[in-house]
């Protein structure tokens, strides 16, 4: 289900129905006059160019020279160990399918060797993938102190240990709690702590934007009135949630009165609020309160957060924690609550416009969720708040394919041995 082109393939399979074969020639080749949506992948250089090539380069399996993809020695080695597990009959059948463009239903079993999940345990192919995952992160990941990190390997160890103790779903949360309690000190564990705080900030701001769009649906307002109404709504809800907080109090006084966040529990509560448009105003008030508590929570680690961003060059990436804390809060602590909420509303609107235009400049379609013209603002589309994807599901799939986790999501004997191996390295 994670293979690119899957949706196109499923649609075409249904069209063929019970014919007993699939015409893979149809939709295979992207030409200059090919109609959009008529091939399995519309991107000019295919799924390889859009999705896989970055990972293959990062793993030092291929390189690009004069716009050509070239195999490196490690890539040739990978091809050889993969070949070792493909029978001669499977190879012959595979080539016949490619030359005829027809995949018969009966051929599927004959080419099962090619399945990406069919990796014989302890084979040369299995050993290669394992060593590949446990290597350092590559030359391109050098830190500011000129060290090549091994965060992938250490993440695998942390992830497997988490599964053995509490299950798959709690991985980022558990790392956050352990770092906060002082139990973990490595860059990798702090990286997941950093990620979790950053995700929480991101989700809070997306919730505020979602609430703003929800309030705008099927309506048109003068821009200034809309900004004022939203700011007043956020202020009122925050006052209800936090015991009649005075709207004229300075933001610093309000932040100082906020307890440090119990982040996992409060983030889960915000997600519940953000599922119902009827609770949009309450969700916005809760999101602002959570942002202030995260500000206090992150204050305990501000120095280390900054050091981490500098070490891994995150300081140059938009949306890092320090950018949020400094841009949204540090320089505005002298504002009253209502003044801050007016500024916050304007900032979120302006940030969305800037981001949408930047992405549209990269060739994407119109991404604006509202339109402003002649002093009026109108609704286009409501965007639900969402989390980014840390690729943990992909990691879980890799570890399952290699037998370190079973299909029920539990750690295996091999997985337990791998934890010991990583710890010893």
JSON list of N, CA and C in Angstrom, two decimals, residues 369-398:
[
{"chain": "A", "resi": 369, "resn": "UNK", "atom": "N", "xyz": [-6.43, 29.64, 0.93]},
{"chain": "A", "resi": 369, "resn": "UNK", "atom": "CA", "xyz": [-7.67, 29.17, 1.55]},
{"chain": "A", "resi": 369, "resn": "UNK", "atom": "C", "xyz": [-8.67, 30.30, 1.78]},
{"chain": "A", "resi": 370, "resn": "UNK", "atom": "N", "xyz": [-8.27, 31.54, 1.46]},
{"chain": "A", "resi": 370, "resn": "UNK", "atom": "CA", "xyz": [-9.19, 32.68, 1.56]},
{"chain": "A", "resi": 370, "resn": "UNK", "atom": "C", "xyz": [-8.74, 33.70, 0.52]},
{"chain": "A", "resi": 371, "resn": "UNK", "atom": "N", "xyz": [-9.59, 34.65, 0.22]},
{"chain": "A", "resi": 371, "resn": "UNK", "atom": "CA", "xyz": [-9.25, 35.71, -0.72]},
{"chain": "A", "resi": 371, "resn": "UNK", "atom": "C", "xyz": [-9.50, 37.05, -0.06]},
{"chain": "A", "resi": 372, "resn": "UNK", "atom": "N", "xyz": [-8.58, 38.00, -0.26]},
{"chain": "A", "resi": 372, "resn": "UNK", "atom": "CA", "xyz": [-8.74, 39.36, 0.24]},
{"chain": "A", "resi": 372, "resn": "UNK", "atom": "C", "xyz": [-8.73, 40.33, -0.94]},
{"chain": "A", "resi": 373, "resn": "UNK", "atom": "N", "xyz": [-9.77, 41.15, -1.03]},
{"chain": "A", "resi": 373, "resn": "UNK", "atom": "CA", "xyz": [-9.88, 42.09, -2.13]},
{"chain": "A", "resi": 373, "resn": "UNK", "atom": "C", "xyz": [-10.76, 43.26, -1.71]},
{"chain": "A", "resi": 374, "resn": "UNK", "atom": "N", "xyz": [-10.31, 44.46, -2.07]},
{"chain": "A", "resi": 374, "resn": "UNK", "atom": "CA", "xyz": [-11.06, 45.69, -1.75]},
{"chain": "A", "resi": 374, "resn": "UNK", "atom": "C", "xyz": [-11.43, 45.77, -0.27]},
{"chain": "A", "resi": 375, "resn": "UNK", "atom": "N", "xyz": [-10.50, 45.37, 0.58]},
{"chain": "A", "resi": 375, "resn": "UNK", "atom": "CA", "xyz": [-10.73, 45.48, 2.01]},
{"chain": "A", "resi": 375, "resn": "UNK", "atom": "C", "xyz": [-11.65, 44.43, 2.60]},
{"chain": "A", "resi": 376, "resn": "UNK", "atom": "N", "xyz": [-12.01, 43.42, 1.79]},
{"chain": "A", "resi": 376, "resn": "UNK", "atom": "CA", "xyz": [-12.90, 42.35, 2.24]},
{"chain": "A", "resi": 376, "resn": "UNK", "atom": "C", "xyz": [-12.16, 41.01, 2.21]},
{"chain": "A", "resi": 377, "resn": "UNK", "atom": "N", "xyz": [-12.57, 40.10, 3.08]},
{"chain": "A", "resi": 377, "resn": "UNK", "atom": "CA", "xyz": [-11.98, 38.75, 3.12]},
{"chain": "A", "resi": 377, "resn": "UNK", "atom": "C", "xyz": [-13.08, 37.72, 2.96]},
{"chain": "A", "resi": 378, "resn": "UNK", "atom": "N", "xyz": [-12.86, 36.74, 2.09]},
{"chain": "A", "resi": 378, "resn": "UNK", "atom": "CA", "xyz": [-13.86, 35.71, 1.83]},
{"chain": "A", "resi": 378, "resn": "UNK", "atom": "C", "xyz": [-13.25, 34.32, 1.88]},
{"chain": "A", "resi": 379, "resn": "UNK", "atom": "N", "xyz": [-14.09, 33.34, 2.11]},
{"chain": "A", "resi": 379, "resn": "UNK", "atom": "CA", "xyz": [-13.66, 31.95, 2.30]},
{"chain": "A", "resi": 379, "resn": "UNK", "atom": "C", "xyz": [-13.48, 31.24, 0.96]},
{"chain": "A", "resi": 380, "resn": "UNK", "atom": "N", "xyz": [-12.42, 30.42, 0.87]},
{"chain": "A", "resi": 380, "resn": "UNK", "atom": "CA", "xyz": [-12.24, 29.53, -0.28]},
{"chain": "A", "resi": 380, "resn": "UNK", "atom": "C", "xyz": [-12.36, 28.07, 0.16]},
{"chain": "A", "resi": 381, "resn": "UNK", "atom": "N", "xyz": [-11.57, 27.69, 1.13]},
{"chain": "A", "resi": 381, "resn": "UNK", "atom": "CA", "xyz": [-11.56, 26.28, 1.57]},
{"chain": "A", "resi": 381, "resn": "UNK", "atom": "C", "xyz": [-11.05, 26.22, 3.01]},
{"chain": "A", "resi": 382, "resn": "UNK", "atom": "N", "xyz": [-11.62, 25.31, 3.79]},
{"chain": "A", "resi": 382, "resn": "UNK", "atom": "CA", "xyz": [-11.16, 25.10, 5.16]},
{"chain": "A", "resi": 382, "resn": "UNK", "atom": "C", "xyz": [-10.15, 23.96, 5.20]},
{"chain": "A", "resi": 383, "resn": "UNK", "atom": "N", "xyz": [-9.04, 24.22, 5.84]},
{"chain": "A", "resi": 383, "resn": "UNK", "atom": "CA", "xyz": [-7.97, 23.22, 5.94]},
{"chain": "A", "resi": 383, "resn": "UNK", "atom": "C", "xyz": [-7.91, 22.71, 7.37]},
{"chain": "A", "resi": 384, "resn": "UNK", "atom": "N", "xyz": [-8.14, 21.41, 7.55]},
{"chain": "A", "resi": 384, "resn": "UNK", "atom": "CA", "xyz": [-8.10, 20.83, 8.89]},
{"chain": "A", "resi": 384, "resn": "UNK", "atom": "C", "xyz": [-6.67, 20.80, 9.41]},
{"chain": "A", "resi": 385, "resn": "UNK", "atom": "N", "xyz": [-6.49, 20.99, 10.73]},
{"chain": "A", "resi": 385, "resn": "UNK", "atom": "CA", "xyz": [-5.14, 20.87, 11.30]},
{"chain": "A", "resi": 385, "resn": "UNK", "atom": "C", "xyz": [-4.64, 19.45, 11.16]},
{"chain": "A", "resi": 386, "resn": "UNK", "atom": "N", "xyz": [-3.36, 19.30, 10.94]},
{"chain": "A", "resi": 386, "resn": "UNK", "atom": "CA", "xyz": [-2.80, 17.95, 10.79]},
{"chain": "A", "resi": 386, "resn": "UNK", "atom": "C", "xyz": [-1.35, 17.95, 11.26]},
{"chain": "A", "resi": 387, "resn": "UNK", "atom": "N", "xyz": [-0.87, 16.76, 11.58]},
{"chain": "A", "resi": 387, "resn": "UNK", "atom": "CA", "xyz": [0.52, 16.58, 11.96]},
{"chain": "A", "resi": 387, "resn": "UNK", "atom": "C", "xyz": [1.34, 16.28, 10.72]},
{"chain": "A", "resi": 388, "resn": "UNK", "atom": "N", "xyz": [2.64, 16.57, 10.77]},
{"chain": "A", "resi": 388, "resn": "UNK", "atom": "CA", "xyz": [3.52, 16.16, 9.69]},
{"chain": "A", "resi": 388, "resn": "UNK", "atom": "C", "xyz": [3.83, 14.68, 9.85]},
{"chain": "A", "resi": 389, "resn": "UNK", "atom": "N", "xyz": [4.49, 14.10, 8.87]},
{"chain": "A", "resi": 389, "resn": "UNK", "atom": "CA", "xyz": [4.75, 12.66, 8.87]},
{"chain": "A", "resi": 389, "resn": "UNK", "atom": "C", "xyz": [6.21, 12.39, 9.18]},
{"chain": "A", "resi": 390, "resn": "UNK", "atom": "N", "xyz": [6.52, 11.81, 10.34]},
{"chain": "A", "resi": 390, "resn": "UNK", "atom": "CA", "xyz": [7.93, 11.56, 10.68]},
{"chain": "A", "resi": 390, "resn": "UNK", "atom": "C", "xyz": [8.48, 10.26, 10.09]},
{"chain": "A", "resi": 391, "resn": "UNK", "atom": "N", "xyz": [7.74, 9.62, 9.19]},
{"chain": "A", "resi": 391, "resn": "UNK", "atom": "CA", "xyz": [8.17, 8.38, 8.54]},
{"chain": "A", "resi": 391, "resn": "UNK", "atom": "C", "xyz": [8.32, 7.20, 9.50]},
{"chain": "A", "resi": 392, "resn": "UNK", "atom": "N", "xyz": [7.69, 7.28, 10.65]},
{"chain": "A", "resi": 392, "resn": "UNK", "atom": "CA", "xyz": [7.79, 6.16, 11.59]},
{"chain": "A", "resi": 392, "resn": "UNK", "atom": "C", "xyz": [7.07, 4.93, 11.07]},
{"chain": "A", "resi": 393, "resn": "UNK", "atom": "N", "xyz": [5.98, 5.14, 10.31]},
{"chain": "A", "resi": 393, "resn": "UNK", "atom": "CA", "xyz": [5.28, 3.99, 9.73]},
{"chain": "A", "resi": 393, "resn": "UNK", "atom": "C", "xyz": [6.18, 3.28, 8.72]},
{"chain": "A", "resi": 394, "resn": "UNK", "atom": "N", "xyz": [6.95, 4.05, 7.96]},
{"chain": "A", "resi": 394, "resn": "UNK", "atom": "CA", "xyz": [7.90, 3.44, 7.02]},
{"chain": "A", "resi": 394, "resn": "UNK", "atom": "C", "xyz": [8.97, 2.66, 7.77]},
{"chain": "A", "resi": 395, "resn": "UNK", "atom": "N", "xyz": [9.48, 3.24, 8.85]},
{"chain": "A", "resi": 395, "resn": "UNK", "atom": "CA", "xyz": [10.47, 2.53, 9.67]},
{"chain": "A", "resi": 395, "resn": "UNK", "atom": "C", "xyz": [9.89, 1.23, 10.21]},
{"chain": "A", "resi": 396, "resn": "UNK", "atom": "N", "xyz": [8.66, 1.29, 10.67]},
{"chain": "A", "resi": 396, "resn": "UNK", "atom": "CA", "xyz": [8.00, 0.08, 11.18]},
{"chain": "A", "resi": 396, "resn": "UNK", "atom": "C", "xyz": [7.89, -0.98, 10.07]},
{"chain": "A", "resi": 397, "resn": "UNK", "atom": "N", "xyz": [7.55, -0.53, 8.85]},
{"chain": "A", "resi": 397, "resn": "UNK", "atom": "CA", "xyz": [7.45, -1.48, 7.74]},
{"chain": "A", "resi": 397, "resn": "UNK", "atom": "C", "xyz": [8.80, -2.11, 7.43]},
{"chain": "A", "resi": 398, "resn": "UNK", "atom": "N", "xyz": [9.86, -1.30, 7.43]},
{"chain": "A", "resi": 398, "resn": "UNK", "atom": "CA", "xyz": [11.20, -1.85, 7.18]},
{"chain": "A", "resi": 398, "resn": "UNK", "atom": "C", "xyz": [11.56, -2.91, 8.21]}
]
